[in-house]
Tab-separated table of C-alpha atoms and ligand atoms in Angstrom:
chain	number	residue	atom	x	y	z
R	203	UNK	CA	44.444	93.413	140.622
R	204	UNK	CA	44.812	89.358	139.173
R	205	UNK	CA	41.676	87.644	138.561
R	206	UNK	CA	41.946	83.793	138.647
R	207	UNK	CA	39.049	80.876	137.739
R	208	UNK	CA	38.973	78.067	138.615
R	209	UNK	CA	37.201	75.723	135.417
R	210	UNK	CA	36.675	71.946	134.396
R	211	UNK	CA	33.254	71.244	132.539
R	212	UNK	CA	33.259	67.917	134.221
R	213	UNK	CA	32.316	67.552	137.706
R	214	UNK	CA	33.901	67.047	141.358
R	215	UNK	CA	37.547	67.873	140.527
R	216	UNK	CA	37.961	69.939	143.103
R	217	UNK	CA	37.255	73.695	141.376
R	218	UNK	CA	35.368	74.739	145.161
R	219	UNK	CA	38.642	73.215	147.316
R	220	UNK	CA	41.054	74.903	145.455
R	221	UNK	CA	39.031	77.917	144.952
R	222	UNK	CA	38.710	77.692	149.026
R	223	UNK	CA	42.141	77.188	150.307
R	224	UNK	CA	43.712	79.094	147.367
R	225	UNK	CA	41.961	82.093	148.690
R	226	UNK	CA	42.203	81.135	152.559
R	227	UNK	CA	46.099	80.641	151.507
R	228	UNK	CA	46.271	84.082	149.910
R	229	UNK	CA	44.411	85.722	152.129
R	230	UNK	CA	45.044	84.536	155.644
R	231	UNK	CA	49.121	83.713	154.777
R	232	UNK	CA	49.845	86.048	152.891
R	233	UNK	CA	48.042	88.991	154.262
R	234	UNK	CA	46.653	89.521	149.857
R	235	UNK	CA	43.432	91.359	149.880
R	236	UNK	CA	41.070	88.709	147.767
R	237	UNK	CA	37.924	88.401	146.674
R	238	UNK	CA	36.224	84.964	146.328
R	239	UNK	CA	33.058	85.157	143.851
R	240	UNK	CA	30.861	81.854	143.167
R	241	UNK	CA	29.161	81.732	139.990
R	242	UNK	CA	28.364	77.993	140.783
R	243	UNK	CA	24.062	77.970	141.852
R	244	UNK	CA	25.008	75.173	143.751
R	245	UNK	CA	26.851	77.687	146.285
R	246	UNK	CA	29.187	75.530	147.930
R	247	UNK	CA	31.939	78.398	148.328
R	248	UNK	CA	30.134	80.464	150.186
R	249	UNK	CA	29.266	77.485	152.497
R	250	UNK	CA	32.677	76.695	152.478
R	251	UNK	CA	33.083	79.611	154.163
R	252	UNK	CA	30.086	79.280	155.675
R	253	UNK	CA	27.652	81.361	154.220
R	254	UNK	CA	24.415	79.492	154.763
R	255	UNK	CA	22.996	80.351	150.488
R	256	UNK	CA	18.669	80.541	151.782
R	257	UNK	CA	19.816	83.607	153.716
R	258	UNK	CA	21.325	85.204	151.023
R	259	UNK	CA	20.011	88.409	149.964
R	260	UNK	CA	22.834	88.904	147.613
R	261	UNK	CA	24.473	86.688	145.137
R	262	UNK	CA	25.716	86.854	142.027
R	263	UNK	CA	23.374	86.058	139.707
R	264	UNK	CA	21.831	88.963	141.200
R	265	UNK	CA	24.946	91.209	140.207
R	266	UNK	CA	24.944	89.690	136.603
R	267	UNK	CA	21.755	90.675	136.053
R	268	UNK	CA	20.685	93.457	137.597
R	269	UNK	CA	20.417	97.004	136.184
R	270	UNK	CA	23.728	99.481	137.314
R	271	UNK	CA	24.130	97.892	140.710
R	272	UNK	CA	27.106	98.610	142.842
R	273	UNK	CA	29.346	96.055	143.385
R	274	UNK	CA	29.886	96.443	146.644
R	275	UNK	CA	26.249	95.912	147.561
R	276	UNK	CA	27.084	92.532	147.191
R	277	UNK	CA	30.392	91.280	149.000
R	278	UNK	CA	30.468	90.108	152.446
R	279	UNK	CA	33.142	90.466	154.558
R	280	UNK	CA	34.595	86.453	155.820
R	281	UNK	CA	37.432	87.229	157.652
R	282	UNK	CA	39.711	90.352	157.112
R	283	UNK	CA	41.364	90.847	153.816
R	284	UNK	CA	38.609	87.719	153.018
R	285	UNK	CA	35.635	88.813	151.540
R	286	UNK	CA	32.985	86.900	148.748
R	287	UNK	CA	30.022	87.255	146.725
R	288	UNK	CA	28.771	84.404	147.284
R	289	UNK	CA	25.395	82.569	145.245
R	290	UNK	CA	22.391	80.262	145.454
R	291	UNK	CA	19.694	78.061	143.163
R	292	UNK	CA	17.875	80.430	141.405
R	293	UNK	CA	16.730	79.026	138.190
R	294	UNK	CA	14.951	82.104	137.007
R	295	UNK	CA	17.962	84.673	137.852
R	296	UNK	CA	19.781	82.555	135.132
R	297	UNK	CA	17.039	82.291	132.683
R	298	UNK	CA	17.701	85.960	132.419
R	299	UNK	CA	20.998	85.424	132.606
R	300	UNK	CA	21.027	83.360	129.392
R	301	UNK	CA	19.109	85.951	128.183
R	302	UNK	CA	20.938	89.428	128.622
R	303	UNK	CA	22.104	91.671	126.112
R	304	UNK	CA	25.999	90.939	126.389
R	305	UNK	CA	25.868	88.387	129.065
R	306	UNK	CA	29.268	86.784	128.196
R	307	UNK	CA	30.818	90.378	129.686
R	308	UNK	CA	28.396	91.302	132.658
R	309	UNK	CA	31.258	90.161	135.184
R	310	UNK	CA	33.899	91.639	133.803
R	311	UNK	CA	32.295	94.887	133.612
R	312	UNK	CA	30.919	95.072	137.004
R	313	UNK	CA	34.541	94.105	138.351
R	314	UNK	CA	35.594	97.232	136.824
R	315	UNK	CA	34.094	99.238	139.715
R	316	UNK	CA	36.363	97.295	142.176
R	317	UNK	CA	39.579	98.490	140.410
R	318	UNK	CA	42.743	98.246	142.794
R	319	UNK	CA	41.007	97.178	146.078
R	320	UNK	CA	41.575	93.718	146.038
R	321	UNK	CA	44.909	91.455	145.082
R	322	UNK	CA	43.326	88.642	143.907
R	323	UNK	CA	39.953	87.788	142.936
R	324	UNK	CA	39.001	83.591	142.585
R	325	UNK	CA	36.300	82.863	140.529
R	326	UNK	CA	34.813	79.547	141.018
R	327	UNK	CA	32.441	77.951	138.542
R	328	UNK	CA	30.065	75.285	137.886
R	329	UNK	CA	30.597	71.571	136.066
R	330	UNK	CA	29.623	73.148	132.397
R	331	UNK	CA	30.505	76.057	129.588
R	332	UNK	CA	27.086	77.596	129.758
R	333	UNK	CA	26.815	81.598	130.491
R	334	UNK	CA	28.179	82.122	134.452
R	335	UNK	CA	31.343	79.987	132.811
R	336	UNK	CA	31.669	82.230	129.818
R	337	UNK	CA	31.393	85.255	132.290
R	338	UNK	CA	34.646	84.381	134.405
R	339	UNK	CA	37.122	83.413	131.792
R	340	UNK	CA	36.146	87.110	129.853
R	341	UNK	CA	36.414	88.619	133.148
R	342	UNK	CA	40.018	86.094	133.788
R	343	UNK	CA	43.738	86.333	133.875
R	344	UNK	CA	43.943	83.192	134.312
R	345	UNK	CA	41.699	80.016	134.077
R	346	UNK	CA	42.863	77.348	136.275
R	347	UNK	CA	41.447	74.198	134.905
R	348	UNK	CA	41.616	71.702	137.795
R	349	UNK	CA	41.645	67.884	137.014
R	350	UNK	CA	41.213	64.834	139.531
R	351	UNK	CA	43.168	61.497	138.950
R	352	UNK	CA	40.496	59.891	138.005
R	353	UNK	CA	39.168	57.720	134.554
R	354	UNK	CA	37.637	60.275	131.515
R	355	UNK	CA	40.164	63.007	133.791
R	356	UNK	CA	41.433	64.396	130.064
R	357	UNK	CA	37.906	63.780	128.858
R	358	UNK	CA	36.414	67.555	127.523
R	359	UNK	CA	39.447	69.327	128.581
R	360	UNK	CA	40.010	70.208	124.672
R	361	UNK	CA	36.680	70.638	124.609
R	362	UNK	CA	37.420	73.734	127.016
R	363	UNK	CA	40.911	74.573	125.955
R	364	UNK	CA	38.524	75.338	122.246
R	365	UNK	CA	36.261	77.321	123.934
R	366	UNK	CA	38.581	79.193	125.971
R	367	UNK	CA	40.147	80.448	122.852
R	368	UNK	CA	36.619	80.994	121.252
R	369	UNK	CA	36.089	83.793	124.049
R	370	UNK	CA	39.388	85.127	124.149
R	371	UNK	CA	39.963	86.141	120.429
R	372	UNK	CA	36.555	87.565	120.674
R	373	UNK	CA	36.778	89.689	123.649
R	374	UNK	CA	40.536	90.333	122.486
R	375	UNK	CA	42.487	88.403	125.132
R	376	UNK	CA	45.327	87.611	123.569
R	377	UNK	CA	47.552	87.155	127.031
R	378	UNK	CA	44.719	85.084	129.329
R	379	UNK	CA	46.796	82.062	131.028
R	380	UNK	CA	45.424	78.525	131.084
R	381	UNK	CA	46.816	76.202	133.145
R	382	UNK	CA	46.482	72.351	134.498
R	383	UNK	CA	46.569	71.693	138.643
R	384	UNK	CA	46.087	67.789	139.613
R	385	UNK	CA	44.108	67.373	141.953
R	386	UNK	CA	43.464	64.225	144.806
R	387	UNK	CA	46.556	62.515	142.981
R	388	UNK	CA	47.663	59.329	145.192
R	389	UNK	CA	51.218	58.438	144.682
R	390	UNK	CA	50.877	54.677	145.792
R	391	UNK	CA	48.309	53.926	142.856
R	392	UNK	CA	49.331	52.813	138.887
R	393	UNK	CA	46.101	54.551	137.213
R	394	UNK	CA	47.140	58.126	139.276
R	395	UNK	CA	50.563	58.195	137.720
R	396	UNK	CA	49.302	57.926	134.452
R	397	UNK	CA	46.986	60.203	134.495
R	398	UNK	CA	49.459	62.072	136.089
R	399	UNK	CA	51.788	62.097	132.674
R	400	UNK	CA	48.843	62.761	130.716
R	401	UNK	CA	47.537	65.672	132.000
R	402	UNK	CA	51.544	66.779	132.147
R	403	UNK	CA	52.126	66.021	128.519
R	404	UNK	CA	48.311	68.099	127.386
R	405	UNK	CA	49.465	71.581	129.412
R	406	UNK	CA	52.791	71.089	128.725
R	407	UNK	CA	54.884	74.171	130.401
R	408	UNK	CA	51.797	75.030	131.505
R	409	UNK	CA	51.073	72.299	134.156
R	410	UNK	CA	51.281	74.245	137.871
R	411	UNK	CA	54.430	72.098	139.441
R	412	UNK	CA	52.437	71.655	142.925
R	413	UNK	CA	50.472	68.238	142.553
R	414	UNK	CA	47.577	68.605	145.265
R	415	UNK	CA	47.055	64.960	147.055
R	416	UNK	CA	43.943	62.934	148.064
R	417	UNK	CA	43.891	63.859	151.680
R	418	UNK	CA	40.499	63.453	153.564
R	419	UNK	CA	41.075	66.382	155.783
R	420	UNK	CA	40.481	68.220	152.848
R	421	UNK	CA	37.004	66.938	153.150
R	422	UNK	CA	36.454	67.350	156.739
R	423	UNK	CA	37.491	70.814	156.151
R	424	UNK	CA	34.948	71.551	153.783
R	425	UNK	CA	32.050	69.910	156.117
R	426	UNK	CA	33.471	72.223	158.897
R	427	UNK	CA	33.125	75.289	156.604
R	428	UNK	CA	36.560	76.029	157.152
R	429	UNK	CA	40.361	76.488	155.273
R	430	UNK	CA	42.489	73.838	155.441
R	431	UNK	CA	44.605	75.939	156.691
R	432	UNK	CA	42.569	76.566	159.357
R	433	UNK	CA	41.139	73.425	160.468
R	434	UNK	CA	44.262	71.488	160.740
R	435	UNK	CA	47.333	73.248	159.567
R	436	UNK	CA	49.205	70.032	160.186
R	437	UNK	CA	47.547	67.922	157.658
R	438	UNK	CA	49.395	66.955	154.121
R	439	UNK	CA	46.330	69.349	152.456
R	440	UNK	CA	47.444	72.461	154.020
R	441	UNK	CA	50.872	71.967	153.024
R	442	UNK	CA	49.828	71.447	149.556
R	443	UNK	CA	47.528	74.286	148.954
R	444	UNK	CA	50.425	76.638	150.935
R	445	UNK	CA	52.960	75.090	148.464
R	446	UNK	CA	50.610	76.294	145.579
R	447	UNK	CA	49.972	79.732	147.021
R	448	UNK	CA	53.565	79.865	147.208
R	449	UNK	CA	54.252	79.040	143.537
R	450	UNK	CA	51.719	80.827	142.505
R	451	UNK	CA	52.640	84.039	144.266
R	452	UNK	CA	56.622	83.660	143.305
R	453	UNK	CA	55.093	83.840	139.846
R	454	UNK	CA	52.839	86.721	139.962
R	455	UNK	CA	54.709	88.731	142.553
R	456	UNK	CA	58.464	87.566	141.948
R	457	UNK	CA	59.709	90.696	143.271
R	458	UNK	CA	58.334	90.583	146.447
R	459	UNK	CA	58.323	87.156	147.247
R	460	UNK	CA	61.866	87.665	146.528
R	461	UNK	CA	62.565	90.524	149.424
R	462	UNK	CA	60.297	88.588	151.295
R	463	UNK	CA	62.412	85.265	151.409
R	464	UNK	CA	65.749	87.615	152.157
R	465	UNK	CA	63.586	89.501	155.128
R	466	UNK	CA	63.038	85.770	156.534
R	467	UNK	CA	67.034	84.728	156.465
W	30	LIG	N1	42.618	66.293	147.280
W	30	LIG	C1	41.855	65.708	147.962
W	30	LIG	N2	41.133	64.938	148.936
W	30	LIG	C2	40.446	64.605	149.464
W	30	LIG	N3	38.896	64.952	149.083
W	30	LIG	C3	38.797	66.515	147.729
W	30	LIG	C4	40.362	66.281	147.200
W	30	LIG	N4	39.690	67.482	146.668
W	30	LIG	C5	38.618	67.329	146.334
W	30	LIG	N5	38.264	66.207	147.174
W	30	LIG	C6	36.873	66.416	148.185
W	30	LIG	O1	35.894	65.750	146.761
W	30	LIG	C7	34.577	66.297	146.338
W	30	LIG	C8	34.434	67.328	145.089
W	30	LIG	O2	35.561	68.175	145.605
W	30	LIG	P1	34.664	69.373	145.050
W	30	LIG	O3	33.331	70.076	145.459
W	30	LIG	O4	35.880	70.468	145.042
W	30	LIG	O5	34.362	69.804	143.404
W	30	LIG	P2	34.191	70.906	142.068
W	30	LIG	O6	34.621	70.799	140.747
W	30	LIG	O7	33.746	72.131	142.878
W	30	LIG	O8	32.706	69.624	142.223
W	30	LIG	P3	31.272	70.096	141.318
W	30	LIG	O9	32.135	70.451	139.822
W	30	LIG	O10	30.553	69.883	141.776
W	30	LIG	O11	31.470	72.480	141.697
W	30	LIG	C9	34.635	66.979	147.858
W	30	LIG	O12	33.663	66.586	148.498
W	30	LIG	C10	35.441	67.769	148.127
W	30	LIG	O13	35.900	67.827	149.313
W	31	LIG	MG1	32.239	73.392	142.824
């Protein structure tokens, strides 16, 4: 079970868009068993999968703050292979979480109950480096920092890297991988090409090669509560996200990917 966290303290960079579409590609296209977890009280991950946050009886914040919960009670099946722990606005639970004992490692502890039941856990985080995001990083094998092509793209990244390093020191997570992913790229814009170079220099060899281009169909898919591969398989956004999922799988499961490429020939 590999746990991947989408993070950036900057708002609106595409964390949720990547969480939704990467989860969908891994589960629906590659047949992996995927659990999405929304740690953002805005509840956008659930909304993008058609879940109404007002109807939720079990949320990720309840899971973190409950005493001895059974994680399975909090999981909803969206599709076969694609499961979700959703979230909703709950200031009282956020305060309770902030005040909890061992507050940063609650999610890691809860996820131990699911060992072996999923291939990938994909966690969406809020645009802030507070307790929810700390929980995601403590539980993570890999953090993907989603960077948008706009002004201040690099703003706050050094801080984010420092925070991740602090958490990985405190919890002895020497092997946590931090990678950059460029989103909303528009080839025709000089600014975007400049940002691409700056972000690639910042992440060096840990930059993900696939770039997610700006594509209005991605925003439309989110409004229709669908992943892009279900909403419009021929959209550029579908192509980008399938490419991203293949790039990541060829790193996570190189043998398996080689075997399926041979089978396809
Ligand atoms: N590649 C893209 N092309 C076009 N629109 C995009 C793309 N990526 C994201 N968007 C749109 O940009 C907006 C912000 O994206 P998203 O909600 O995924 O960002 P976020 O980082 O999760 O935001 P927050 O920090 O508020 O949680 C959404 O309306 C989304 O549909
Ligand atoms: Mg979001």
